[in-house]
Amino acid sequence: MTKPAAPKRHLPSSPFKAPTAPPPKHFAVGDQVTHDVYGLGRVVGVEEGTATLVDFGSARQRILSPYAKMIKL
């Protein structure tokens, strides 16, 4: 079993720009989304900054932030 690699820190003397974090994803009630595991769904509830409740037809799932596997259509 191996440990995941630690993120590399940016040195101030580096000639390259510091990596920027992607902006957080925001979803609203009624948005159509797709999820890598659950498929196509519609947002039915939003807990601001914490989680999103999505109806995938066969089931409702609470998807936690940062929504790595969910994309707004």
PDB file of N, CA and C in Angstrom:
ATOM      1  N   MET A   1       0.837  -1.173   0.000  1.00  0.00           N
ATOM      2  CA  MET A   1       0.000   0.000   0.000  1.00  0.00           C
ATOM      3  C   MET A   1       0.887   1.242   0.000  1.00  0.00           C
ATOM      4  N   THR A   2       0.634   2.163  -0.912  1.00  0.00           N
ATOM      5  CA  THR A   2       1.463   3.361  -1.007  1.00  0.00           C
ATOM      6  C   THR A   2       0.675   4.587  -0.572  1.00  0.00           C
ATOM      7  N   LYS A   3       1.400   5.567  -0.106  1.00  0.00           N
ATOM      8  CA  LYS A   3       0.780   6.825   0.305  1.00  0.00           C
ATOM      9  C   LYS A   3       0.613   7.724  -0.914  1.00  0.00           C
ATOM     10  N   PRO A   4      -0.464   8.523  -0.964  1.00  0.00           N
ATOM     11  CA  PRO A   4      -0.622   9.450  -2.083  1.00  0.00           C
ATOM     12  C   PRO A   4       0.460  10.530  -2.031  1.00  0.00           C
ATOM     13  N   ALA A   5       0.839  11.011  -3.178  1.00  0.00           N
ATOM     14  CA  ALA A   5       1.882  12.030  -3.257  1.00  0.00           C
ATOM     15  C   ALA A   5       1.377  13.340  -2.660  1.00  0.00           C
ATOM     16  N   ALA A   6       2.231  13.990  -1.912  1.00  0.00           N
ATOM     17  CA  ALA A   6       1.878  15.282  -1.331  1.00  0.00           C
ATOM     18  C   ALA A   6       1.921  16.349  -2.420  1.00  0.00           C
ATOM     19  N   PRO A   7       1.021  17.339  -2.353  1.00  0.00           N
ATOM     20  CA  PRO A   7       1.060  18.393  -3.361  1.00  0.00           C
ATOM     21  C   PRO A   7       2.362  19.182  -3.255  1.00  0.00           C
ATOM     22  N   LYS A   8       2.912  19.540  -4.387  1.00  0.00           N
ATOM     23  CA  LYS A   8       4.170  20.288  -4.394  1.00  0.00           C
ATOM     24  C   LYS A   8       3.890  21.754  -4.103  1.00  0.00           C
ATOM     25  N   ARG A   9       4.718  22.334  -3.257  1.00  0.00           N
ATOM     26  CA  ARG A   9       4.525  23.738  -2.931  1.00  0.00           C
ATOM     27  C   ARG A   9       5.274  24.604  -3.932  1.00  0.00           C
ATOM     28  N   HIS A  10       4.770  25.797  -4.125  1.00  0.00           N
ATOM     29  CA  HIS A  10       5.362  26.730  -5.075  1.00  0.00           C
ATOM     30  C   HIS A  10       6.451  27.541  -4.377  1.00  0.00           C
ATOM     31  N   LEU A  11       7.609  27.595  -4.984  1.00  0.00           N
ATOM     32  CA  LEU A  11       8.706  28.383  -4.420  1.00  0.00           C
ATOM     33  C   LEU A  11       8.637  29.813  -4.946  1.00  0.00           C
ATOM     34  N   PRO A  12       8.821  30.810  -4.097  1.00  0.00           N
ATOM     35  CA  PRO A  12       8.752  32.207  -4.537  1.00  0.00           C
ATOM     36  C   PRO A  12       9.783  32.544  -5.613  1.00  0.00           C
ATOM     37  N   SER A  13      10.893  31.835  -5.659  1.00  0.00           N
ATOM     38  CA  SER A  13      11.934  32.126  -6.643  1.00  0.00           C
ATOM     39  C   SER A  13      11.705  31.407  -7.974  1.00  0.00           C
ATOM     40  N   SER A  14      10.647  30.641  -8.080  1.00  0.00           N
ATOM     41  CA  SER A  14      10.369  29.880  -9.296  1.00  0.00           C
ATOM     42  C   SER A  14       9.975  30.806 -10.443  1.00  0.00           C
ATOM     43  N   PRO A  15      10.449  30.533 -11.668  1.00  0.00           N
ATOM     44  CA  PRO A  15      10.065  31.361 -12.817  1.00  0.00           C
ATOM     45  C   PRO A  15       8.652  31.028 -13.329  1.00  0.00           C
ATOM     46  N   PHE A  16       8.060  29.974 -12.813  1.00  0.00           N
ATOM     47  CA  PHE A  16       6.734  29.566 -13.253  1.00  0.00           C
ATOM     48  C   PHE A  16       5.662  30.160 -12.343  1.00  0.00           C
ATOM     49  N   LYS A  17       4.482  30.357 -12.884  1.00  0.00           N
ATOM     50  CA  LYS A  17       3.381  30.905 -12.092  1.00  0.00           C
ATOM     51  C   LYS A  17       2.894  29.862 -11.094  1.00  0.00           C
ATOM     52  N   ALA A  18       2.412  30.336  -9.966  1.00  0.00           N
ATOM     53  CA  ALA A  18       1.868  29.441  -8.955  1.00  0.00           C
ATOM     54  C   ALA A  18       0.561  28.844  -9.473  1.00  0.00           C
ATOM     55  N   PRO A  19       0.339  27.555  -9.233  1.00  0.00           N
ATOM     56  CA  PRO A  19      -0.916  26.956  -9.690  1.00  0.00           C
ATOM     57  C   PRO A  19      -2.094  27.568  -8.939  1.00  0.00           C
ATOM     58  N   THR A  20      -3.177  27.783  -9.651  1.00  0.00           N
ATOM     59  CA  THR A  20      -4.363  28.353  -9.028  1.00  0.00           C
ATOM     60  C   THR A  20      -5.409  27.262  -8.851  1.00  0.00           C
ATOM     61  N   ALA A  21      -6.120  27.329  -7.761  1.00  0.00           N
ATOM     62  CA  ALA A  21      -7.181  26.361  -7.507  1.00  0.00           C
ATOM     63  C   ALA A  21      -8.384  26.712  -8.378  1.00  0.00           C
ATOM     64  N   PRO A  22      -9.058  25.711  -8.939  1.00  0.00           N
ATOM     65  CA  PRO A  22     -10.237  26.012  -9.741  1.00  0.00           C
ATOM     66  C   PRO A  22     -11.335  26.603  -8.860  1.00  0.00           C
ATOM     67  N   PRO A  23     -12.157  27.482  -9.409  1.00  0.00           N
ATOM     68  CA  PRO A  23     -13.218  28.075  -8.589  1.00  0.00           C
ATOM     69  C   PRO A  23     -14.207  27.003  -8.149  1.00  0.00           C
ATOM     70  N   PRO A  24     -14.793  27.164  -6.966  1.00  0.00           N
ATOM     71  CA  PRO A  24     -15.733  26.147  -6.494  1.00  0.00           C
ATOM     72  C   PRO A  24     -16.966  26.097  -7.385  1.00  0.00           C
ATOM     73  N   LYS A  25     -17.524  24.895  -7.533  1.00  0.00           N
ATOM     74  CA  LYS A  25     -18.708  24.732  -8.366  1.00  0.00           C
ATOM     75  C   LYS A  25     -19.944  25.130  -7.577  1.00  0.00           C
ATOM     76  N   HIS A  26     -20.866  25.830  -8.251  1.00  0.00           N
ATOM     77  CA  HIS A  26     -22.116  26.240  -7.626  1.00  0.00           C
ATOM     78  C   HIS A  26     -23.264  25.646  -8.407  1.00  0.00           C
ATOM     79  N   PHE A  27     -24.208  25.065  -7.697  1.00  0.00           N
ATOM     80  CA  PHE A  27     -25.381  24.480  -8.318  1.00  0.00           C
ATOM     81  C   PHE A  27     -26.625  25.123  -7.731  1.00  0.00           C
ATOM     82  N   ALA A  28     -27.693  25.209  -8.533  1.00  0.00           N
ATOM     83  CA  ALA A  28     -28.966  25.763  -8.090  1.00  0.00           C
ATOM     84  C   ALA A  28     -30.045  24.711  -8.295  1.00  0.00           C
ATOM     85  N   VAL A  29     -31.137  24.852  -7.552  1.00  0.00           N
ATOM     86  CA  VAL A  29     -32.257  23.927  -7.688  1.00  0.00           C
ATOM     87  C   VAL A  29     -32.774  23.994  -9.122  1.00  0.00           C
ATOM     88  N   GLY A  30     -32.943  22.836  -9.736  1.00  0.00           N
ATOM     89  CA  GLY A  30     -33.421  22.762 -11.113  1.00  0.00           C
ATOM     90  C   GLY A  30     -32.324  22.548 -12.134  1.00  0.00           C
ATOM     91  N   ASP A  31     -31.058  22.702 -11.746  1.00  0.00           N
ATOM     92  CA  ASP A  31     -29.945  22.482 -12.677  1.00  0.00           C
ATOM     93  C   ASP A  31     -29.883  21.017 -13.074  1.00  0.00           C
ATOM     94  N   GLN A  32     -29.623  20.765 -14.353  1.00  0.00           N
ATOM     95  CA  GLN A  32     -29.425  19.400 -14.818  1.00  0.00           C
ATOM     96  C   GLN A  32     -27.929  19.107 -14.733  1.00  0.00           C
ATOM     97  N   VAL A  33     -27.596  17.945 -14.167  1.00  0.00           N
ATOM     98  CA  VAL A  33     -26.198  17.580 -13.939  1.00  0.00           C
ATOM     99  C   VAL A  33     -25.956  16.152 -14.398  1.00  0.00           C
ATOM    100  N   THR A  34     -24.682  15.832 -14.567  1.00  0.00           N
ATOM    101  CA  THR A  34     -24.282  14.453 -14.813  1.00  0.00           C
ATOM    102  C   THR A  34     -23.206  14.093 -13.798  1.00  0.00           C
ATOM    103  N   HIS A  35     -23.258  12.849 -13.333  1.00  0.00           N
ATOM    104  CA  HIS A  35     -22.320  12.360 -12.331  1.00  0.00           C
ATOM    105  C   HIS A  35     -21.636  11.126 -12.892  1.00  0.00           C
ATOM    106  N   ASP A  36     -20.351  10.972 -12.646  1.00  0.00           N
ATOM    107  CA  ASP A  36     -19.582   9.849 -13.183  1.00  0.00           C
ATOM    108  C   ASP A  36     -20.116   8.496 -12.726  1.00  0.00           C
ATOM    109  N   VAL A  37     -20.694   8.412 -11.540  1.00  0.00           N
ATOM    110  CA  VAL A  37     -21.184   7.146 -11.011  1.00  0.00           C
ATOM    111  C   VAL A  37     -22.686   6.982 -11.212  1.00  0.00           C
ATOM    112  N   TYR A  38     -23.474   8.028 -10.908  1.00  0.00           N
ATOM    113  CA  TYR A  38     -24.933   7.924 -10.897  1.00  0.00           C
ATOM    114  C   TYR A  38     -25.591   8.299 -12.219  1.00  0.00           C
ATOM    115  N   GLY A  39     -24.906   9.012 -13.090  1.00  0.00           N
ATOM    116  CA  GLY A  39     -25.466   9.375 -14.386  1.00  0.00           C
ATOM    117  C   GLY A  39     -26.166  10.725 -14.387  1.00  0.00           C
ATOM    118  N   LEU A  40     -27.226  10.829 -15.198  1.00  0.00           N
ATOM    119  CA  LEU A  40     -27.944  12.079 -15.410  1.00  0.00           C
ATOM    120  C   LEU A  40     -28.935  12.324 -14.281  1.00  0.00           C
ATOM    121  N   GLY A  41     -28.991  13.572 -13.788  1.00  0.00           N
ATOM    122  CA  GLY A  41     -29.911  13.900 -12.704  1.00  0.00           C
ATOM    123  C   GLY A  41     -30.250  15.372 -12.679  1.00  0.00           C
ATOM    124  N   ARG A  42     -31.143  15.737 -11.734  1.00  0.00           N
ATOM    125  CA  ARG A  42     -31.567  17.125 -11.566  1.00  0.00           C
ATOM    126  C   ARG A  42     -31.423  17.506 -10.104  1.00  0.00           C
ATOM    127  N   VAL A  43     -30.874  18.704  -9.838  1.00  0.00           N
ATOM    128  CA  VAL A  43     -30.667  19.200  -8.478  1.00  0.00           C
ATOM    129  C   VAL A  43     -32.024  19.528  -7.861  1.00  0.00           C
ATOM    130  N   VAL A  44     -32.293  18.955  -6.675  1.00  0.00           N
ATOM    131  CA  VAL A  44     -33.553  19.217  -5.981  1.00  0.00           C
ATOM    132  C   VAL A  44     -33.339  19.942  -4.660  1.00  0.00           C
ATOM    133  N   GLY A  45     -32.094  20.050  -4.210  1.00  0.00           N
ATOM    134  CA  GLY A  45     -31.798  20.764  -2.978  1.00  0.00           C
ATOM    135  C   GLY A  45     -30.336  21.144  -2.903  1.00  0.00           C
ATOM    136  N   VAL A  46     -30.071  22.286  -2.248  1.00  0.00           N
ATOM    137  CA  VAL A  46     -28.694  22.771  -2.131  1.00  0.00           C
ATOM    138  C   VAL A  46     -28.428  23.157  -0.685  1.00  0.00           C
ATOM    139  N   GLU A  47     -27.365  22.611  -0.118  1.00  0.00           N
ATOM    140  CA  GLU A  47     -26.844  23.042   1.181  1.00  0.00           C
ATOM    141  C   GLU A  47     -25.592  23.840   0.861  1.00  0.00           C
ATOM    142  N   GLU A  48     -25.677  25.146   0.903  1.00  0.00           N
ATOM    143  CA  GLU A  48     -24.633  26.048   0.416  1.00  0.00           C
ATOM    144  C   GLU A  48     -23.252  25.703   0.959  1.00  0.00           C
ATOM    145  N   GLY A  49     -22.338  25.369   0.037  1.00  0.00           N
ATOM    146  CA  GLY A  49     -20.950  25.094   0.376  1.00  0.00           C
ATOM    147  C   GLY A  49     -20.689  23.723   0.971  1.00  0.00           C
ATOM    148  N   THR A  50     -21.744  22.925   1.199  1.00  0.00           N
ATOM    149  CA  THR A  50     -21.558  21.632   1.846  1.00  0.00           C
ATOM    150  C   THR A  50     -21.928  20.465   0.957  1.00  0.00           C
ATOM    151  N   ALA A  51     -23.167  20.475   0.451  1.00  0.00           N
ATOM    152  CA  ALA A  51     -23.655  19.332  -0.314  1.00  0.00           C
ATOM    153  C   ALA A  51     -24.788  19.753  -1.235  1.00  0.00           C
ATOM    154  N   THR A  52     -25.125  18.855  -2.157  1.00  0.00           N
ATOM    155  CA  THR A  52     -26.218  19.058  -3.097  1.00  0.00           C
ATOM    156  C   THR A  52     -27.033  17.769  -3.150  1.00  0.00           C
ATOM    157  N   LEU A  53     -28.354  17.892  -3.105  1.00  0.00           N
ATOM    158  CA  LEU A  53     -29.244  16.744  -3.209  1.00  0.00           C
ATOM    159  C   LEU A  53     -29.693  16.638  -4.657  1.00  0.00           C
ATOM    160  N   VAL A  54     -29.424  15.482  -5.277  1.00  0.00           N
ATOM    161  CA  VAL A  54     -29.698  15.303  -6.702  1.00  0.00           C
ATOM    162  C   VAL A  54     -30.621  14.103  -6.888  1.00  0.00           C
ATOM    163  N   ASP A  55     -31.658  14.294  -7.722  1.00  0.00           N
ATOM    164  CA  ASP A  55     -32.578  13.218  -8.073  1.00  0.00           C
ATOM    165  C   ASP A  55     -32.086  12.590  -9.372  1.00  0.00           C
ATOM    166  N   PHE A  56     -31.665  11.317  -9.299  1.00  0.00           N
ATOM    167  CA  PHE A  56     -31.154  10.615 -10.469  1.00  0.00           C
ATOM    168  C   PHE A  56     -32.204   9.691 -11.081  1.00  0.00           C
ATOM    169  N   GLY A  57     -33.476   9.915 -10.749  1.00  0.00           N
ATOM    170  CA  GLY A  57     -34.544   9.091 -11.291  1.00  0.00           C
ATOM    171  C   GLY A  57     -34.819   7.888 -10.420  1.00  0.00           C
ATOM    172  N   SER A  58     -33.890   6.967 -10.326  1.00  0.00           N
ATOM    173  CA  SER A  58     -34.078   5.769  -9.513  1.00  0.00           C
ATOM    174  C   SER A  58     -33.761   6.014  -8.044  1.00  0.00           C
ATOM    175  N   ALA A  59     -33.003   7.051  -7.737  1.00  0.00           N
ATOM    176  CA  ALA A  59     -32.611   7.335  -6.354  1.00  0.00           C
ATOM    177  C   ALA A  59     -32.224   8.802  -6.203  1.00  0.00           C
ATOM    178  N   ARG A  60     -32.327   9.281  -4.969  1.00  0.00           N
ATOM    179  CA  ARG A  60     -31.833  10.620  -4.638  1.00  0.00           C
ATOM    180  C   ARG A  60     -30.530  10.456  -3.869  1.00  0.00           C
ATOM    181  N   GLN A  61     -29.530  11.216  -4.277  1.00  0.00           N
ATOM    182  CA  GLN A  61     -28.222  11.119  -3.633  1.00  0.00           C
ATOM    183  C   GLN A  61     -27.793  12.482  -3.126  1.00  0.00           C
ATOM    184  N   ARG A  62     -27.151  12.495  -1.970  1.00  0.00           N
ATOM    185  CA  ARG A  62     -26.560  13.721  -1.419  1.00  0.00           C
ATOM    186  C   ARG A  62     -25.094  13.709  -1.819  1.00  0.00           C
ATOM    187  N   ILE A  63     -24.717  14.619  -2.700  1.00  0.00           N
ATOM    188  CA  ILE A  63     -23.353  14.701  -3.217  1.00  0.00           C
ATOM    189  C   ILE A  63     -22.619  15.790  -2.436  1.00  0.00           C
ATOM    190  N   LEU A  64     -21.496  15.420  -1.831  1.00  0.00           N
ATOM    191  CA  LEU A  64     -20.725  16.361  -1.015  1.00  0.00           C
ATOM    192  C   LEU A  64     -19.782  17.205  -1.857  1.00  0.00           C
ATOM    193  N   SER A  65     -19.528  18.418  -1.385  1.00  0.00           N
ATOM    194  CA  SER A  65     -18.565  19.317  -2.028  1.00  0.00           C
ATOM    195  C   SER A  65     -17.187  18.696  -1.903  1.00  0.00           C
ATOM    196  N   PRO A  66     -16.315  18.804  -2.842  1.00  0.00           N
ATOM    197  CA  PRO A  66     -16.137  19.733  -3.953  1.00  0.00           C
ATOM    198  C   PRO A  66     -16.689  19.245  -5.286  1.00  0.00           C
ATOM    199  N   TYR A  67     -17.559  18.261  -5.318  1.00  0.00           N
ATOM    200  CA  TYR A  67     -18.259  17.813  -6.517  1.00  0.00           C
ATOM    201  C   TYR A  67     -17.298  17.418  -7.633  1.00  0.00           C
ATOM    202  N   ALA A  68     -16.268  16.665  -7.318  1.00  0.00           N
ATOM    203  CA  ALA A  68     -15.251  16.295  -8.295  1.00  0.00           C
ATOM    204  C   ALA A  68     -15.813  15.485  -9.457  1.00  0.00           C
ATOM    205  N   LYS A  69     -16.834  14.664  -9.228  1.00  0.00           N
ATOM    206  CA  LYS A  69     -17.365  13.797 -10.260  1.00  0.00           C
ATOM    207  C   LYS A  69     -18.662  14.307 -10.868  1.00  0.00           C
ATOM    208  N   MET A  70     -19.078  15.532 -10.527  1.00  0.00           N
ATOM    209  CA  MET A  70     -20.353  16.057 -11.016  1.00  0.00           C
ATOM    210  C   MET A  70     -20.129  17.281 -11.877  1.00  0.00           C
ATOM    211  N   ILE A  71     -20.838  17.323 -13.020  1.00  0.00           N
ATOM    212  CA  ILE A  71     -20.705  18.427 -13.979  1.00  0.00           C
ATOM    213  C   ILE A  71     -22.086  18.985 -14.292  1.00  0.00           C
ATOM    214  N   LYS A  72     -22.194  20.310 -14.300  1.00  0.00           N
ATOM    215  CA  LYS A  72     -23.439  20.978 -14.664  1.00  0.00           C
ATOM    216  C   LYS A  72     -23.581  20.981 -16.180  1.00  0.00           C
ATOM    217  N   LEU A  73     -24.782  20.615 -16.680  1.00  0.00           N
ATOM    218  CA  LEU A  73     -25.025  20.600 -18.122  1.00  0.00           C
ATOM    219  C   LEU A  73     -25.668  21.872 -18.593  1.00  0.00           C
TER     220      LEU A  73
END
